[in-house]
XYZ file of C-alpha atoms in Angstrom:
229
model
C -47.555 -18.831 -51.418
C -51.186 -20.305 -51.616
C -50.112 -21.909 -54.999
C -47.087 -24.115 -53.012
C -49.771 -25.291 -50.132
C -50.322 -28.956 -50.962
C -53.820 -30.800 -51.267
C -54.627 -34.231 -49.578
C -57.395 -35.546 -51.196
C -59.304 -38.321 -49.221
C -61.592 -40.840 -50.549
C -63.997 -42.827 -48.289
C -65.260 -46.123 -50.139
C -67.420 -48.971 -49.297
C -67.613 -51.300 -52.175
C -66.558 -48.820 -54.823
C -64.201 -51.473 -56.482
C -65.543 -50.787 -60.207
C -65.189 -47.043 -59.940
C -61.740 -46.304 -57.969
C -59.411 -46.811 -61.292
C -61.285 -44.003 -63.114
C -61.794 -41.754 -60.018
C -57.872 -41.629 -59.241
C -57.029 -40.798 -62.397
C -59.676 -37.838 -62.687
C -58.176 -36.858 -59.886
C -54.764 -37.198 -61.096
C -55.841 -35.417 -64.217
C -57.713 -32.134 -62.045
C -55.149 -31.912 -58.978
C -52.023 -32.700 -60.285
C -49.390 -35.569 -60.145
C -48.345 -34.425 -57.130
C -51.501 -34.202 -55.128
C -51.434 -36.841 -52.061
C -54.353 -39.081 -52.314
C -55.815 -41.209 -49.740
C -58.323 -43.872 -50.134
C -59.974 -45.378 -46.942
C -62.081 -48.443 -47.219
C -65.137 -49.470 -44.613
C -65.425 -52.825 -45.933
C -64.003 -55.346 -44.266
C -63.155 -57.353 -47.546
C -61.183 -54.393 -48.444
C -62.305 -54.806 -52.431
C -61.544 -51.714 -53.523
C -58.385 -51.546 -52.055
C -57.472 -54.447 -54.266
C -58.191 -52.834 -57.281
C -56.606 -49.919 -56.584
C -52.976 -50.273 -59.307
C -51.663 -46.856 -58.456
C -48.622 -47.260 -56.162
C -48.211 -43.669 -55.614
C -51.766 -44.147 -53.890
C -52.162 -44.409 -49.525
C -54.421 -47.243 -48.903
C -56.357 -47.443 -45.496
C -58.503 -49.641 -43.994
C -61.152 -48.359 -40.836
C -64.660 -49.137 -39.165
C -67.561 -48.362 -41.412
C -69.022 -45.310 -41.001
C -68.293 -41.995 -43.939
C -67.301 -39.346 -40.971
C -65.288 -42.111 -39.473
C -63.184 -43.268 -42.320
C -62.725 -39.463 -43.306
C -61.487 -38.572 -40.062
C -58.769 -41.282 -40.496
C -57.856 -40.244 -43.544
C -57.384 -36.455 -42.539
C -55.352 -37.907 -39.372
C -53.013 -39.637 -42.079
C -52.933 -36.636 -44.791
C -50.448 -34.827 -44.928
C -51.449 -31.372 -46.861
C -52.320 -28.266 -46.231
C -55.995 -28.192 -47.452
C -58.449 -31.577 -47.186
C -60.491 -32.299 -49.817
C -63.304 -35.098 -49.536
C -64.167 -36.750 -52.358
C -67.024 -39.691 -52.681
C -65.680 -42.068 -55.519
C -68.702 -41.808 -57.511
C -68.332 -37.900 -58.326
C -65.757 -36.474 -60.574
C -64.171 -33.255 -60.392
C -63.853 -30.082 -62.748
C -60.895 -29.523 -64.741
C -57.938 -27.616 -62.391
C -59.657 -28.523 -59.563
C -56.493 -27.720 -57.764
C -56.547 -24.085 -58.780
C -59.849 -23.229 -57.893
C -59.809 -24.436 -54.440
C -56.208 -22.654 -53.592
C -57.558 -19.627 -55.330
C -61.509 -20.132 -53.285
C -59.360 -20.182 -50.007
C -57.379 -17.085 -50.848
C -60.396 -15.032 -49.847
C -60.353 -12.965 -46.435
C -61.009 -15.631 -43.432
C -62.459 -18.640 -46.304
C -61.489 -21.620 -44.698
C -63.829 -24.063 -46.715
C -65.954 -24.652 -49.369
C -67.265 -26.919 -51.883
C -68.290 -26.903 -55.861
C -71.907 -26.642 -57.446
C -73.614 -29.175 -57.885
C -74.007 -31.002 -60.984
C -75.191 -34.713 -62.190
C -73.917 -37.465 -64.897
C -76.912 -37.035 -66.593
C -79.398 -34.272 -68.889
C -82.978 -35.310 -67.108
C -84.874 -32.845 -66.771
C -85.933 -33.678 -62.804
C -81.755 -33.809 -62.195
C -80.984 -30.540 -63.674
C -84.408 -28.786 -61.745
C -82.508 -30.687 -58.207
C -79.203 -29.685 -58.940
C -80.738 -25.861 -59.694
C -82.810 -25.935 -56.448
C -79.678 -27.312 -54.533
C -77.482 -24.932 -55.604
C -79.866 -22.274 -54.573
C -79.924 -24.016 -51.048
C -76.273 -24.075 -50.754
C -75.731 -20.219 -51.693
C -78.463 -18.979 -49.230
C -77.890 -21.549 -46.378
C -73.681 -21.861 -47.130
C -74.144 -25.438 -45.882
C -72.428 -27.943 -48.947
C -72.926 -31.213 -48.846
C -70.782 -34.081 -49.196
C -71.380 -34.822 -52.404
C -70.353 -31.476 -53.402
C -66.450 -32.490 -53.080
C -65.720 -30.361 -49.630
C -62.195 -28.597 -49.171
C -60.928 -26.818 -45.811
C -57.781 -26.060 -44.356
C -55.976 -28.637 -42.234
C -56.013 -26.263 -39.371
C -59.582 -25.341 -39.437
C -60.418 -29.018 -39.420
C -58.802 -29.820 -37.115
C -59.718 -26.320 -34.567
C -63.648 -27.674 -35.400
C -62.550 -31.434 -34.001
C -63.435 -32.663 -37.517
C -66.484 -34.309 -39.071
C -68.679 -35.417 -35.805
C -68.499 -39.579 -36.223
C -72.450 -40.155 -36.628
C -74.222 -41.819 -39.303
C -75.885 -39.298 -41.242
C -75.303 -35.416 -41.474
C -71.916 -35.463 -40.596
C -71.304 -33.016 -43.389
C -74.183 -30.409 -42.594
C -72.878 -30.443 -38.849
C -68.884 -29.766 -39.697
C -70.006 -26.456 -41.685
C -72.391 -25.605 -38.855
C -69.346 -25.949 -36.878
C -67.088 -23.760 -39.767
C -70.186 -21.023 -39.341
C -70.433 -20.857 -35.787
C -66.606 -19.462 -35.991
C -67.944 -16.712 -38.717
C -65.301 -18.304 -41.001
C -66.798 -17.861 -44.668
C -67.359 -20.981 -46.802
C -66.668 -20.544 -50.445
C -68.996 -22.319 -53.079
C -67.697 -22.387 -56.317
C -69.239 -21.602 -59.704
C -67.695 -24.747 -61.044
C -69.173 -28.135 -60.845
C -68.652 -31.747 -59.795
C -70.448 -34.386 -62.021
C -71.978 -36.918 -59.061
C -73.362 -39.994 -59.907
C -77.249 -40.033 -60.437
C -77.647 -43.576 -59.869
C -79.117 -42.912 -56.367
C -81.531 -40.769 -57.274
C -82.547 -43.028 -60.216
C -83.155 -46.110 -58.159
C -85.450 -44.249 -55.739
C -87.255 -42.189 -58.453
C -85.564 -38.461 -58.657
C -87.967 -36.520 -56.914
C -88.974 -39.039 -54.627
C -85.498 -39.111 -53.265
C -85.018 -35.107 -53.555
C -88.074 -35.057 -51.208
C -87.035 -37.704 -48.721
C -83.478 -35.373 -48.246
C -85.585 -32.579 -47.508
C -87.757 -34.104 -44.743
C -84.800 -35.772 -43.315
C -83.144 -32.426 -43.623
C -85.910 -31.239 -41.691
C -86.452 -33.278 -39.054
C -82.506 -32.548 -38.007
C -83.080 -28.765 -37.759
C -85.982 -29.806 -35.612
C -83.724 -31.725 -33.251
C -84.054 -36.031 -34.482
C -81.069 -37.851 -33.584
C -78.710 -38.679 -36.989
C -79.388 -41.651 -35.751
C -83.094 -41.971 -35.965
C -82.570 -40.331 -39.284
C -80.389 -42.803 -40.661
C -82.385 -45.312 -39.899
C -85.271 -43.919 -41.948
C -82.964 -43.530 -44.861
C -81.673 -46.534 -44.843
């Protein structure tokens, strides 16, 4: 029965117009033909809508804003199991398979893949290790990680809370406070280093971790996203 429940995959994008082609069909190519995927675009220009050539593809358009345009998408899907996807990070091979079979465990309602870059640095592989680590003791994925959860769990937890940053660490606080277990698969995505690279690797690793911080202490996401940004 688990193998006939169907998988929306939503995509929120903000000027991903040179990446979209190649992360449909990778999706194509790890959930199936028949998979429903929905892209939804928080530009205003709506550029990578345009160069999206797939018809079999839902194209929406909402405010900016990650946990609102993935909260759209989810209102307009249509499967049984939500998985968010950020255009930049590919998934494993049978993705579909491995997140029907993840949910198949006694109350799993979510999860998320390891953690793995487009590149062999040294300084990614030692932050992908020390994430993974993170993510097994704290069971807290992050959005990068490709998330999956049941329709009905999302929408019992009210969905990803709309604020600017952390949006993803707050939905599986949400998941844990309802001592639902959250899978995290062996497997891994391949996400794009190029953030990391820009800021300098460990640099960047370090400024997640204070910022990661300072919420647990109590500062506002939107404080936070501020100092990111």
């Amino acid at each position: 029965m688990q193998s006939s429940l169907k998988i929306s995959v939503i995509i929120p994008v903000y000027g991903e117009a040179g990446s979209i082609t190649a992360c449909i069909k990778n999706v194509r190519e790890c959930c199936g033909e028949d998979c429903e995927i929905i892209i939804v675009d928080g530009s205003a220009d709506g550029s990578t809508l345009s160069a999206v050539k797939d018809d079999g593809v839902m194209l929406l358009s909402s405010p900016p804003g990650r946990a609102v345009q993935m909260n759209y998408g989810a209102k307009k899907a249509s499967g049984n199991i939500l998985l968010f996807l950020h255009a930049d990070t590919t998934l494993p091979p049978a993705a579909d398979s491995l997140i029907r079979r993840a949910l198949l465990a006694p109350c799993a309602s979510a999860g998320a893949f390891k953690l793995g870059f487009d590149t062999s640095a040294r300084s990614m592989k030692f932050i992908a290790c020390i994430a993974d680590l993170r993510c097994r003791i704290e069971r807290v994925p992050y959005g990068d990680q490709a998330v999956f959860i049941t329709g009905k769990t999302f929408a019992e937890v009210g969905g990803f809370p709309e604020i600017p940053l952390m949006e993803d660490v707050e939905l599986f606080r949400k998941i844990k406070n309802k001592k639902l277990e959250i899978v995290v698969l062996k497997e891994s995505v391949t996400t794009s280093a190029r953030r990391y690279q820009a800021k300098g690797p460990l640099r960047c690793a370090f400024i997640n971790t204070c910022l990661r911080i300072l919420h647990v202490l109590g500062i506002s996401p939107e404080t936070l996203s501020k100092w990111y940004y």
